[in-house]
Amino acid sequence: MLKYRTARGHTHASLAPLLPASESLVGAVERGTRVPTEPFTRQLERVYGLNGELLELLPIIRNVSPKWFRKWPAIEQTAKVIRAYQLALIPGLLQTADYARAIFQGEPGAMPGEVEKAVKARLQRQAILDRQNPPGVSFILNESVLIRQIGGRGVMRAQLTYLLDMMTRPWVTVRIIPLSSGATAGLIAPFVIAQDGDTYAAFLESAESGEVTHDVSMVQKLSERWEFLSGLAQPTYETERIIRRVMEYDA
């Protein structure tokens, strides 16, 4: 929505009467604090002359929780390149259902219904890697990601097997930063950078909240951090050996 609005030179105030909708509703949907309805989305498509580009995103964002994360799946869907660094977990785009379920079950006060809804939303996001023109995705993982037993030995072994399978796809790159690297620029927090042409966005997550940003200076700083971490990461063939070694050790 932000992409098409800014490309047409609209503000929230100038777009609102064209839908029609209130200016506050337009802003809330774009910020991700309100989930758009199907009629609202159809009106957006009419105004911008689209052919389903926004409608196809509705199922992906409706089940997303928490609210501050709602903007990210849509950005993910339109990205041509995605770069992600993870310190403690397998990235969401590469998780098995059982691994994701174990993560959500570990949240304080997790309810079974909400857990399954979250697992479904995560798996829906992964569909971008199976489409005809998938984005190029590159992941850098701390070696501790492989060692942490999420969901138990069986779940973890299946997850690592799935990770190796995903690495056979030419558009998916996974590299490991070994524990022997010591203190690195990645010990603070995970982050993701998405690129769609000349448009960049980043996602940063903390223990209780997260932030989706288009701020140029922030994206630049994260890109510099990515380049530093990339220099520490092992090549893909060595990463595969590390994963298999972990699997053999836990067999």
Short mmCIF file of C-alpha atoms in Angstrom, two decimals:
data_model
loop_
_atom_site.label_atom_id
_atom_site.label_comp_id
_atom_site.label_asym_id
_atom_site.label_seq_id
_atom_site.Cartn_x
_atom_site.Cartn_y
_atom_site.Cartn_z
CA MET A 1 0.00 0.00 0.00
CA LEU A 2 2.82 2.40 0.90
CA LYS A 3 4.66 1.47 -2.28
CA TYR A 4 1.72 2.18 -4.59
CA ARG A 5 0.59 5.27 -2.69
CA THR A 6 3.98 6.99 -2.81
CA ALA A 7 4.52 5.98 -6.45
CA ARG A 8 1.28 7.81 -7.35
CA GLY A 9 2.17 10.84 -5.24
CA HIS A 10 -0.76 10.44 -2.85
CA THR A 11 -0.87 11.38 0.80
CA HIS A 12 -3.21 9.73 3.29
CA ALA A 13 -5.45 12.80 2.98
CA SER A 14 -5.62 12.71 -0.82
CA LEU A 15 -6.14 8.95 -1.01
CA ALA A 16 -8.92 8.73 1.58
CA PRO A 17 -11.76 10.36 -0.47
CA LEU A 18 -10.93 8.22 -3.51
CA LEU A 19 -11.73 4.96 -1.69
CA PRO A 20 -13.77 6.43 0.12
CA ALA A 21 -12.47 6.01 3.66
CA SER A 22 -11.36 8.15 6.57
CA GLU A 23 -7.83 9.46 6.60
CA SER A 24 -7.28 7.80 9.98
CA LEU A 25 -8.30 4.39 8.58
CA VAL A 26 -5.95 4.76 5.61
CA GLY A 27 -3.09 5.55 7.99
CA ALA A 28 -3.94 2.72 10.39
CA VAL A 29 -4.02 0.10 7.62
CA GLU A 30 -0.71 1.30 6.21
CA ARG A 31 0.93 1.26 9.65
CA GLY A 32 -0.34 -2.27 10.24
CA THR A 33 -2.48 -1.43 13.28
CA ARG A 34 -5.68 -2.29 11.35
CA VAL A 35 -6.13 -5.34 9.14
CA PRO A 36 -7.64 -4.25 5.80
CA THR A 37 -11.02 -5.68 4.81
CA GLU A 38 -11.59 -7.19 1.38
CA PRO A 39 -13.83 -4.28 0.21
CA PHE A 40 -11.20 -1.75 1.36
CA THR A 41 -8.52 -3.67 -0.53
CA ARG A 42 -10.63 -3.91 -3.67
CA GLN A 43 -11.12 -0.14 -3.59
CA LEU A 44 -7.36 0.33 -3.31
CA GLU A 45 -6.86 -1.91 -6.33
CA ARG A 46 -9.47 0.07 -8.27
CA VAL A 47 -7.79 3.40 -7.46
CA TYR A 48 -4.35 2.15 -8.43
CA GLY A 49 -5.39 0.03 -11.40
CA LEU A 50 -4.08 -3.19 -9.88
CA ASN A 51 -5.02 -6.76 -10.72
CA GLY A 52 -4.95 -8.70 -7.46
CA GLU A 53 -1.50 -7.65 -6.20
CA LEU A 54 -2.91 -6.50 -2.85
CA LEU A 55 -5.79 -8.97 -2.58
CA GLU A 56 -3.41 -11.94 -2.70
CA LEU A 57 -1.71 -10.64 0.45
CA LEU A 58 -4.86 -10.65 2.61
CA PRO A 59 -4.72 -14.34 3.67
CA ILE A 60 -1.07 -13.93 4.65
CA ILE A 61 -1.54 -10.96 7.00
CA ARG A 62 -4.92 -11.83 8.56
CA ASN A 63 -3.50 -14.49 10.88
CA VAL A 64 -0.32 -12.59 11.71
CA SER A 65 0.33 -11.73 15.33
CA PRO A 66 1.55 -9.58 17.03
CA LYS A 67 0.25 -6.42 15.38
CA TRP A 68 3.65 -4.78 14.97
CA PHE A 69 4.68 -7.64 12.65
CA ARG A 70 1.75 -7.26 10.24
CA LYS A 71 3.54 -5.00 7.79
CA TRP A 72 6.43 -7.38 7.26
CA PRO A 73 4.79 -10.35 5.42
CA ALA A 74 3.55 -8.02 2.67
CA ILE A 75 7.06 -6.57 2.28
CA GLU A 76 8.44 -10.12 2.16
CA GLN A 77 5.96 -11.05 -0.57
CA THR A 78 7.05 -8.28 -2.94
CA ALA A 79 10.80 -8.38 -2.21
CA LYS A 80 13.24 -9.43 -4.90
CA VAL A 81 16.09 -9.95 -2.42
CA ILE A 82 15.95 -10.87 1.27
CA ARG A 83 18.95 -10.98 3.60
CA ALA A 84 18.51 -12.23 7.15
CA TYR A 85 20.75 -12.77 10.16
CA GLN A 86 19.67 -14.99 13.04
CA LEU A 87 21.39 -15.38 16.37
CA ALA A 88 19.29 -18.03 18.14
CA LEU A 89 16.66 -19.57 15.81
CA ILE A 90 16.23 -20.99 12.33
CA PRO A 91 14.69 -18.13 10.26
CA GLY A 92 10.91 -18.26 9.89
CA LEU A 93 11.09 -18.78 6.12
CA LEU A 94 13.07 -22.00 6.68
CA GLN A 95 11.23 -23.48 9.67
CA THR A 96 9.34 -26.78 9.69
CA ALA A 97 5.83 -26.77 11.19
CA ASP A 98 6.96 -28.72 14.27
CA TYR A 99 9.92 -26.41 14.88
CA ALA A 100 7.72 -23.32 14.55
CA ARG A 101 5.10 -24.88 16.81
CA ALA A 102 7.70 -25.54 19.52
CA ILE A 103 8.79 -21.87 19.37
CA PHE A 104 5.24 -20.54 19.72
CA GLN A 105 4.46 -23.00 22.51
CA GLY A 106 7.41 -21.57 24.43
CA GLU A 107 5.80 -18.12 24.61
CA PRO A 108 4.39 -17.18 28.05
CA GLY A 109 0.65 -17.87 28.19
CA ALA A 110 0.58 -19.57 24.78
CA MET A 111 -2.89 -20.95 23.92
CA PRO A 112 -3.23 -23.98 21.59
CA GLY A 113 -5.56 -22.20 19.18
CA GLU A 114 -3.31 -19.17 18.89
CA VAL A 115 -0.24 -21.39 18.47
CA GLU A 116 -1.78 -23.21 15.50
CA LYS A 117 -2.91 -19.92 13.96
CA ALA A 118 0.65 -18.60 14.24
CA VAL A 119 2.11 -21.79 12.73
CA LYS A 120 -0.32 -21.52 9.80
CA ALA A 121 0.63 -17.89 9.18
CA ARG A 122 4.33 -18.77 9.23
CA LEU A 123 3.91 -21.58 6.72
CA GLN A 124 1.87 -19.31 4.46
CA ARG A 125 4.77 -16.85 4.39
CA GLN A 126 7.08 -19.60 3.14
CA ALA A 127 5.10 -19.92 -0.09
CA ILE A 128 7.28 -17.20 -1.64
CA LEU A 129 10.12 -19.75 -1.88
CA ASP A 130 7.97 -22.13 -3.94
CA ARG A 131 6.57 -19.72 -6.48
CA GLN A 132 7.72 -19.47 -10.08
CA ASN A 133 9.87 -16.37 -9.52
CA PRO A 134 11.05 -16.61 -5.91
CA PRO A 135 13.17 -13.90 -4.29
CA GLY A 136 16.85 -14.49 -3.81
CA VAL A 137 17.19 -15.21 -0.09
CA SER A 138 20.44 -15.27 1.85
CA PHE A 139 20.67 -16.29 5.50
CA ILE A 140 23.56 -15.96 7.91
CA LEU A 141 23.13 -18.01 11.09
CA ASN A 142 25.14 -18.20 14.25
CA GLU A 143 26.29 -21.79 14.82
CA SER A 144 24.37 -21.84 18.12
CA VAL A 145 21.16 -21.93 16.03
CA LEU A 146 22.04 -25.50 15.03
CA ILE A 147 22.82 -26.65 18.55
CA ARG A 148 19.81 -25.32 20.44
CA GLN A 149 17.35 -28.20 20.85
CA ILE A 150 14.03 -26.61 19.87
CA GLY A 151 11.22 -29.13 20.31
CA GLY A 152 13.51 -32.02 21.19
CA ARG A 153 16.00 -34.14 19.28
CA GLY A 154 13.53 -35.53 16.71
CA VAL A 155 12.10 -32.13 15.80
CA MET A 156 15.57 -30.62 15.58
CA ARG A 157 16.93 -33.40 13.37
CA ALA A 158 13.97 -33.02 10.99
CA GLN A 159 14.55 -29.26 10.94
CA LEU A 160 18.23 -29.60 10.04
CA THR A 161 17.36 -32.14 7.34
CA TYR A 162 14.86 -29.66 5.92
CA LEU A 163 17.47 -26.90 6.08
CA LEU A 164 19.88 -29.01 4.00
CA ASP A 165 17.10 -29.67 1.49
CA MET A 166 16.30 -25.96 1.17
CA MET A 167 19.98 -25.24 0.56
CA THR A 168 19.82 -27.26 -2.68
CA ARG A 169 17.61 -24.57 -4.20
CA PRO A 170 19.71 -22.11 -6.23
CA TRP A 171 17.82 -19.09 -4.84
CA VAL A 172 18.43 -20.05 -1.19
CA THR A 173 21.81 -19.45 0.45
CA VAL A 174 22.60 -20.40 4.04
CA ARG A 175 25.94 -19.71 5.73
CA ILE A 176 27.09 -20.32 9.28
CA ILE A 177 29.22 -18.13 11.54
CA PRO A 178 31.15 -20.64 13.69
CA LEU A 179 31.19 -20.31 17.46
CA SER A 180 34.96 -20.02 17.24
CA SER A 181 34.46 -16.51 15.79
CA GLY A 182 33.94 -15.26 19.35
CA ALA A 183 32.38 -11.82 19.82
CA THR A 184 30.88 -10.50 16.58
CA ALA A 185 28.67 -7.68 15.32
CA GLY A 186 25.76 -10.11 15.35
CA LEU A 187 25.52 -10.74 19.09
CA ILE A 188 23.10 -7.86 19.69
CA ALA A 189 19.96 -8.92 17.78
CA PRO A 190 18.67 -10.58 14.59
CA PHE A 191 17.55 -8.50 11.62
CA VAL A 192 16.21 -8.82 8.07
CA ILE A 193 16.69 -6.55 5.06
CA ALA A 194 14.29 -6.75 2.08
CA GLN A 195 14.83 -5.12 -1.31
CA ASP A 196 12.34 -4.52 -4.10
CA GLY A 197 14.13 -2.60 -6.84
CA ASP A 198 15.23 0.69 -5.30
CA THR A 199 12.96 0.23 -2.27
CA TYR A 200 14.46 -1.12 0.95
CA ALA A 201 12.90 -2.14 4.26
CA ALA A 202 14.28 -3.70 7.41
CA PHE A 203 12.84 -5.65 10.30
CA LEU A 204 14.36 -5.68 13.77
CA GLU A 205 13.05 -7.75 16.66
CA SER A 206 13.52 -7.57 20.41
CA ALA A 207 12.15 -9.67 23.27
CA GLU A 208 8.77 -7.92 23.49
CA SER A 209 8.38 -5.92 20.30
CA GLY A 210 9.72 -5.29 16.83
CA GLU A 211 10.10 -2.59 14.23
CA VAL A 212 9.60 -2.41 10.48
CA THR A 213 11.48 0.53 9.04
CA HIS A 214 12.16 2.17 5.69
CA ASP A 215 14.57 4.66 7.24
CA VAL A 216 17.51 4.98 4.85
CA SER A 217 20.15 5.50 7.53
CA MET A 218 18.94 2.48 9.54
CA VAL A 219 18.88 0.22 6.49
CA GLN A 220 22.38 1.43 5.59
CA LYS A 221 23.70 0.64 9.07
CA LEU A 222 22.17 -2.84 8.97
CA SER A 223 23.61 -3.41 5.49
CA GLU A 224 27.06 -2.53 6.81
CA ARG A 225 26.55 -4.94 9.71
CA TRP A 226 25.46 -7.61 7.24
CA GLU A 227 28.63 -7.15 5.19
CA PHE A 228 30.77 -7.53 8.30
CA LEU A 229 28.93 -10.71 9.31
CA SER A 230 29.14 -12.01 5.76
CA GLY A 231 32.91 -11.83 6.00
CA LEU A 232 32.82 -14.12 9.06
CA ALA A 233 30.37 -16.63 7.61
CA GLN A 234 31.58 -19.94 6.23
CA PRO A 235 30.95 -20.74 2.54
CA THR A 236 27.96 -22.91 1.71
CA TYR A 237 29.92 -26.15 1.25
CA GLU A 238 31.51 -25.72 4.67
CA THR A 239 28.14 -24.76 6.17
CA GLU A 240 26.69 -28.03 4.90
CA ARG A 241 29.54 -29.93 6.58
CA ILE A 242 28.89 -28.10 9.86
CA ILE A 243 25.18 -28.98 9.76
CA ARG A 244 25.89 -32.65 9.01
CA ARG A 245 28.47 -32.76 11.79
CA VAL A 246 25.91 -31.45 14.29
CA MET A 247 23.40 -34.05 13.09
CA GLU A 248 25.92 -36.88 13.49
CA TYR A 249 26.82 -35.72 16.97
CA ASP A 250 23.15 -35.78 18.03
CA ALA A 251 22.34 -39.09 16.31
#
